[in-house]
GROMACS .gro file of C-alpha atoms in nm:
model
  273
    1MET     CA    1   0.000   0.000   0.000
    2ARG     CA    2   0.266   0.244  -0.100
    3THR     CA    3   0.204   0.584  -0.258
    4LEU     CA    4   0.563   0.694  -0.315
    5PRO     CA    5   0.616   0.492  -0.638
    6ALA     CA    6   0.293   0.637  -0.779
    7LEU     CA    7   0.403   0.987  -0.682
    8ALA     CA    8   0.740   0.933  -0.851
    9ALA     CA    9   0.563   0.825  -1.170
   10ALA     CA   10   0.334   1.127  -1.140
   11VAL     CA   11   0.627   1.367  -1.131
   12ALA     CA   12   0.749   1.230  -1.465
   13ALA     CA   13   0.404   1.242  -1.626
   14THR     CA   14   0.285   1.582  -1.495
   15PRO     CA   15   0.437   1.801  -1.772
   16LEU     CA   16   0.252   1.593  -2.036
   17LYS     CA   17  -0.098   1.648  -1.894
   18ARG     CA   18  -0.331   1.940  -1.966
   19PRO     CA   19  -0.641   1.917  -1.744
   20HIS     CA   20  -0.975   1.979  -1.915
   21PRO     CA   21  -1.330   1.871  -1.814
   22GLU     CA   22  -1.396   1.726  -2.160
   23ALA     CA   23  -1.090   1.501  -2.165
   24PRO     CA   24  -1.153   1.126  -2.195
   25LEU     CA   25  -1.123   0.910  -1.886
   26PRO     CA   26  -0.958   0.566  -1.886
   27GLN     CA   27  -1.227   0.303  -1.932
   28VAL     CA   28  -1.080   0.057  -1.685
   29ARG     CA   29  -1.186  -0.093  -1.354
   30LEU     CA   30  -0.902  -0.189  -1.126
   31THR     CA   31  -0.971  -0.468  -0.879
   32ARG     CA   32  -0.816  -0.647  -0.582
   33GLU     CA   33  -0.919  -0.891  -0.313
   34ALA     CA   34  -0.861  -0.774   0.043
   35VAL     CA   35  -0.909  -0.903   0.395
   36PRO     CA   36  -0.827  -0.646   0.666
   37ALA     CA   37  -0.498  -0.727   0.839
   38PRO     CA   38  -0.585  -0.748   1.211
   39ALA     CA   39  -0.280  -0.560   1.342
   40ARG     CA   40  -0.312  -0.277   1.089
   41LEU     CA   41  -0.687  -0.251   1.147
   42THR     CA   42  -0.633  -0.231   1.524
   43ARG     CA   43  -0.380   0.051   1.485
   44TYR     CA   44  -0.617   0.233   1.248
   45ALA     CA   45  -0.908   0.200   1.491
   46GLU     CA   46  -0.697   0.326   1.781
   47LEU     CA   47  -0.561   0.623   1.587
   48CYS     CA   48  -0.902   0.727   1.451
   49GLY     CA   49  -1.103   0.671   1.769
   50PHE     CA   50  -1.304   0.363   1.672
   51THR     CA   51  -1.193   0.143   1.963
   52GLY     CA   52  -1.433   0.023   2.230
   53ARG     CA   53  -1.730  -0.034   2.000
   54GLY     CA   54  -1.758  -0.407   2.058
   55ASP     CA   55  -1.993  -0.467   1.763
   56GLY     CA   56  -1.727  -0.631   1.542
   57THR     CA   57  -1.803  -0.418   1.236
   58LEU     CA   58  -1.545  -0.244   1.021
   59PRO     CA   59  -1.518   0.134   1.068
   60LEU     CA   60  -1.724   0.298   0.796
   61PRO     CA   61  -1.424   0.460   0.617
   62TYR     CA   62  -1.195   0.155   0.627
   63PRO     CA   63  -1.283   0.003   0.286
   64HIS     CA   64  -1.170   0.335   0.138
   65VAL     CA   65  -0.828   0.273   0.296
   66LEU     CA   66  -0.818  -0.077   0.145
   67GLY     CA   67  -0.912   0.059  -0.197
   68PHE     CA   68  -0.675   0.356  -0.190
   69PRO     CA   69  -0.382   0.174  -0.361
   70LEU     CA   70  -0.613   0.106  -0.659
   71ALA     CA   71  -0.714   0.472  -0.674
   72MET     CA   72  -0.347   0.573  -0.677
   73ARG     CA   73  -0.272   0.326  -0.956
   74LEU     CA   74  -0.562   0.462  -1.158
   75MET     CA   75  -0.473   0.828  -1.114
   76SER     CA   76  -0.104   0.767  -1.193
   77ARG     CA   77  -0.180   0.602  -1.530
   78ARG     CA   78  -0.052   0.779  -1.839
   79ASP     CA   79  -0.402   0.788  -1.988
   80PHE     CA   80  -0.551   0.950  -1.676
   81PRO     CA   81  -0.614   1.311  -1.785
   82LEU     CA   82  -0.532   1.492  -1.459
   83PRO     CA   83  -0.185   1.514  -1.305
   84LEU     CA   84  -0.171   1.314  -0.982
   85LEU     CA   85   0.085   1.555  -0.840
   86GLY     CA   86  -0.109   1.840  -0.684
   87LEU     CA   87  -0.454   1.677  -0.686
   88VAL     CA   88  -0.662   1.796  -0.389
   89HIS     CA   89  -0.917   1.569  -0.220
   90THR     CA   90  -1.221   1.799  -0.203
   91TRP     CA   91  -1.516   1.583  -0.096
   92ILE     CA   92  -1.626   1.229  -0.021
   93THR     CA   93  -1.947   1.030   0.027
   94LEU     CA   94  -1.967   0.687   0.192
   95ASP     CA   95  -2.253   0.436   0.183
   96ARG     CA   96  -2.260   0.104   0.364
   97HIS     CA   97  -2.532  -0.128   0.231
   98ALA     CA   98  -2.466  -0.426   0.461
   99PRO     CA   99  -2.269  -0.489   0.781
  100LEU     CA  100  -1.899  -0.559   0.729
  101THR     CA  101  -1.662  -0.739   0.964
  102ALA     CA  102  -1.287  -0.783   0.977
  103ALA     CA  103  -1.331  -1.142   0.857
  104ASP     CA  104  -1.502  -1.047   0.530
  105ARG     CA  105  -1.310  -1.095   0.206
  106LEU     CA  106  -1.378  -0.782   0.004
  107HIS     CA  107  -1.367  -0.764  -0.374
  108LEU     CA  108  -1.269  -0.403  -0.436
  109THR     CA  109  -1.319  -0.215  -0.761
  110VAL     CA  110  -1.209   0.139  -0.845
  111HIS     CA  111  -1.296   0.343  -1.154
  112ALA     CA  112  -1.318   0.704  -1.267
  113GLU     CA  113  -1.681   0.808  -1.309
  114SER     CA  114  -1.677   1.162  -1.446
  115LEU     CA  115  -1.492   1.488  -1.500
  116THR     CA  116  -1.663   1.815  -1.412
  117PRO     CA  117  -1.565   2.182  -1.436
  118HIS     CA  118  -1.490   2.350  -1.105
  119ARG     CA  119  -1.440   2.718  -1.029
  120ARG     CA  120  -1.075   2.638  -0.954
  121GLY     CA  121  -1.006   2.384  -1.228
  122THR     CA  122  -1.125   2.035  -1.320
  123GLU     CA  123  -1.257   1.776  -1.076
  124VAL     CA  124  -1.270   1.400  -1.118
  125THR     CA  125  -1.503   1.164  -0.933
  126ILE     CA  126  -1.341   0.835  -0.831
  127VAL     CA  127  -1.570   0.548  -0.729
  128THR     CA  128  -1.464   0.267  -0.496
  129GLU     CA  129  -1.694  -0.033  -0.451
  130ALA     CA  130  -1.669  -0.330  -0.216
  131ARG     CA  131  -1.851  -0.658  -0.276
  132VAL     CA  132  -1.883  -0.973  -0.069
  133ALA     CA  133  -1.985  -1.287  -0.259
  134GLY     CA  134  -2.093  -1.068  -0.551
  135GLU     CA  135  -2.316  -0.838  -0.342
  136LEU     CA  136  -2.242  -0.464  -0.330
  137VAL     CA  137  -2.196  -0.394   0.040
  138TRP     CA  138  -2.013  -0.060   0.047
  139GLU     CA  139  -1.924   0.226  -0.190
  140SER     CA  140  -1.761   0.565  -0.189
  141ARG     CA  141  -1.732   0.857  -0.426
  142SER     CA  142  -1.448   1.105  -0.394
  143GLY     CA  143  -1.379   1.431  -0.569
  144TYR     CA  144  -1.020   1.520  -0.657
  145LEU     CA  145  -0.944   1.866  -0.795
  146ALA     CA  146  -0.671   1.959  -1.043
  147ARG     CA  147  -0.627   2.334  -1.004
  148HIS     CA  148  -0.581   2.545  -1.316
  149SER     CA  149  -0.717   2.867  -1.463
  150THR     CA  150  -1.081   2.849  -1.570
  151ALA     CA  151  -1.380   3.069  -1.644
  152HIS     CA  152  -1.618   2.833  -1.462
  153GLN     CA  153  -1.792   2.995  -1.164
  154GLY     CA  154  -1.977   2.702  -1.006
  155ASP     CA  155  -1.887   2.426  -0.765
  156THR     CA  156  -2.056   2.091  -0.815
  157ALA     CA  157  -1.917   1.906  -0.513
  158PRO     CA  158  -2.173   1.774  -0.265
  159GLY     CA  159  -2.167   1.890   0.092
  160THR     CA  160  -2.255   2.171   0.326
  161ALA     CA  161  -2.262   2.528   0.196
  162SER     CA  162  -1.946   2.727   0.265
  163ASP     CA  163  -2.143   2.994   0.454
  164ALA     CA  164  -2.316   2.743   0.685
  165PRO     CA  165  -2.335   2.856   1.049
  166LEU     CA  166  -2.088   2.726   1.302
  167LEU     CA  167  -2.218   2.424   1.491
  168PRO     CA  168  -2.208   2.385   1.872
  169ALA     CA  169  -1.862   2.288   1.998
  170VAL     CA  170  -1.840   1.940   2.152
  171THR     CA  171  -1.473   1.884   2.236
  172GLU     CA  172  -1.117   1.979   2.146
  173TRP     CA  173  -0.849   1.751   2.006
  174ARG     CA  174  -0.476   1.813   2.025
  175LEU     CA  175  -0.309   1.679   1.710
  176PRO     CA  176   0.066   1.603   1.739
  177ALA     CA  177   0.324   1.694   1.478
  178GLY     CA  178   0.376   1.326   1.390
  179LEU     CA  179   0.010   1.249   1.323
  180GLY     CA  180   0.064   1.238   0.945
  181ARG     CA  181   0.341   0.981   0.977
  182ARG     CA  182   0.129   0.765   1.209
  183TYR     CA  183  -0.174   0.774   0.981
  184GLY     CA  184   0.044   0.713   0.677
  185ALA     CA  185   0.178   0.397   0.842
  186VAL     CA  186  -0.171   0.251   0.901
  187SER     CA  187  -0.334   0.373   0.579
  188GLY     CA  188  -0.053   0.345   0.324
  189ASP     CA  189  -0.101   0.711   0.223
  190ARG     CA  190   0.254   0.843   0.254
  191ASN     CA  191   0.209   1.162   0.055
  192PRO     CA  192   0.506   1.387   0.148
  193ILE     CA  193   0.275   1.678   0.241
  194HIS     CA  194   0.168   1.479   0.548
  195LEU     CA  195   0.501   1.344   0.669
  196HIS     CA  196   0.743   1.622   0.760
  197PRO     CA  197   0.768   2.003   0.748
  198LEU     CA  198   1.054   1.988   0.497
  199THR     CA  199   0.868   1.768   0.249
  200ALA     CA  200   0.548   1.967   0.301
  201ARG     CA  201   0.728   2.293   0.219
  202ALA     CA  202   0.828   2.151  -0.117
  203PHE     CA  203   0.456   2.151  -0.202
  204GLY     CA  204   0.379   2.497  -0.064
  205PHE     CA  205   0.273   2.416   0.294
  206PRO     CA  206   0.455   2.576   0.589
  207ARG     CA  207   0.419   2.258   0.797
  208ALA     CA  208   0.299   1.902   0.745
  209ILE     CA  209  -0.080   1.876   0.718
  210ALA     CA  210  -0.317   1.618   0.860
  211HIS     CA  211  -0.469   1.367   0.617
  212GLY     CA  212  -0.821   1.468   0.521
  213MET     CA  213  -0.929   1.106   0.561
  214TRP     CA  214  -0.799   1.103   0.919
  215THR     CA  215  -1.001   1.416   1.004
  216PHE     CA  216  -1.309   1.259   0.843
  217ALA     CA  217  -1.263   0.925   1.018
  218ARG     CA  218  -1.200   1.089   1.355
  219CYS     CA  219  -1.524   1.283   1.323
  220LEU     CA  220  -1.719   0.971   1.219
  221ALA     CA  221  -1.588   0.787   1.526
  222GLU     CA  222  -1.804   1.023   1.732
  223HIS     CA  223  -2.121   0.891   1.565
  224ASP     CA  224  -2.291   0.557   1.632
  225GLY     CA  225  -2.491   0.352   1.383
  226VAL     CA  226  -2.385   0.552   1.077
  227THR     CA  227  -2.433   0.390   0.736
  228ARG     CA  228  -2.408   0.702   0.521
  229ALA     CA  229  -2.173   0.998   0.554
  230GLN     CA  230  -2.041   1.280   0.343
  231ALA     CA  231  -1.789   1.556   0.395
  232ARG     CA  232  -1.614   1.841   0.223
  233PHE     CA  233  -1.250   1.917   0.293
  234ARG     CA  234  -1.231   2.295   0.316
  235ALA     CA  235  -0.893   2.394   0.460
  236PRO     CA  236  -0.581   2.199   0.559
  237VAL     CA  237  -0.498   2.133   0.924
  238LEU     CA  238  -0.136   2.232   0.985
  239LEU     CA  239   0.037   2.008   1.239
  240PRO     CA  240   0.067   2.031   1.531
  241ALA     CA  241  -0.274   2.180   1.602
  242THR     CA  242  -0.560   2.208   1.845
  243VAL     CA  243  -0.894   2.171   1.668
  244THR     CA  244  -1.257   2.182   1.775
  245TYR     CA  245  -1.503   1.908   1.690
  246ALA     CA  246  -1.854   2.051   1.660
  247ALA     CA  247  -2.182   1.876   1.585
  248ASP     CA  248  -2.560   1.899   1.579
  249PRO     CA  249  -2.701   1.562   1.694
  250ALA     CA  250  -3.048   1.650   1.566
  251THR     CA  251  -2.931   1.673   1.203
  252GLY     CA  252  -2.616   1.459   1.200
  253ALA     CA  253  -2.411   1.759   1.082
  254PHE     CA  254  -2.054   1.801   1.205
  255GLN     CA  255  -1.753   2.027   1.162
  256LEU     CA  256  -1.385   2.031   1.244
  257ARG     CA  257  -1.251   2.382   1.290
  258SER     CA  258  -0.989   2.610   1.440
  259GLY     CA  259  -1.169   2.910   1.585
  260GLU     CA  260  -1.407   3.012   1.306
  261ARG     CA  261  -1.201   2.852   1.030
  262VAL     CA  262  -1.377   2.534   0.917
  263HIS     CA  263  -1.142   2.258   0.801
  264LEU     CA  264  -1.408   1.997   0.730
  265SER     CA  265  -1.789   1.995   0.725
  266GLY     CA  266  -2.021   1.702   0.674
  267GLU     CA  267  -2.322   1.507   0.781
  268THR     CA  268  -2.416   1.153   0.873
  269SER     CA  269  -2.729   0.940   0.867
  270ALA     CA  270  -2.837   0.587   0.948
  271ARG     CA  271  -3.064   0.383   0.725
  272SER     CA  272  -3.169   0.022   0.689
  273ALA     CA  273  -2.881  -0.183   0.543
   0.00000   0.00000   0.00000
């Protein structure tokens, strides 16, 4: 589950790519079989706050972690129209259609669904699906943005409006400087922007930033019985940091913020699987 080889290939391919919302997408579906490794899953659950549940189910975001190597392979292909280097994860939706346990053998499939214009460039939707014995049991859709000049004024990503009111604060979390390295070890996402201040500066960040998928997972760990969730990643969390988790239990909405700056906003719901 390594991202560094894909990033190295992306560096070589980046000058050859010219992002455009009408570019063709590769018509491939990448697949793999996966059974969660117990030790890695335990470390993930501890780091993201999913311990102590006792129901034996996989954390809702974990199939996304298992499918991430396929997404990296897809986005680093030469026929993928957007440069992997510099892509920004902007939003995600998760749907669990049936209970999943650590013993389930998942058949994972990843494909690119669509390209859409964005006010800051071109955005691709990547779909990850998990099946057990042929039955679709889990799926996610993620938006990844390639930034470039554009005349487009809209923003098609799902999620909460950018001017949404601040939600009631619930608790504060202190995030250590090494959080990116720890999450990279359990998720396989070792993007240099998350690992060290020096490597983050090479990509324009003053310090290492927290993984968006860690912030999302940590927020979801505060919710019980969730089968559907969505979030928008609004601003990076520079490490170390103290952040506020805020939520409205009546609506399932949540935020992660520093003061009035919202890093992530989303909502959850539970429905019959």
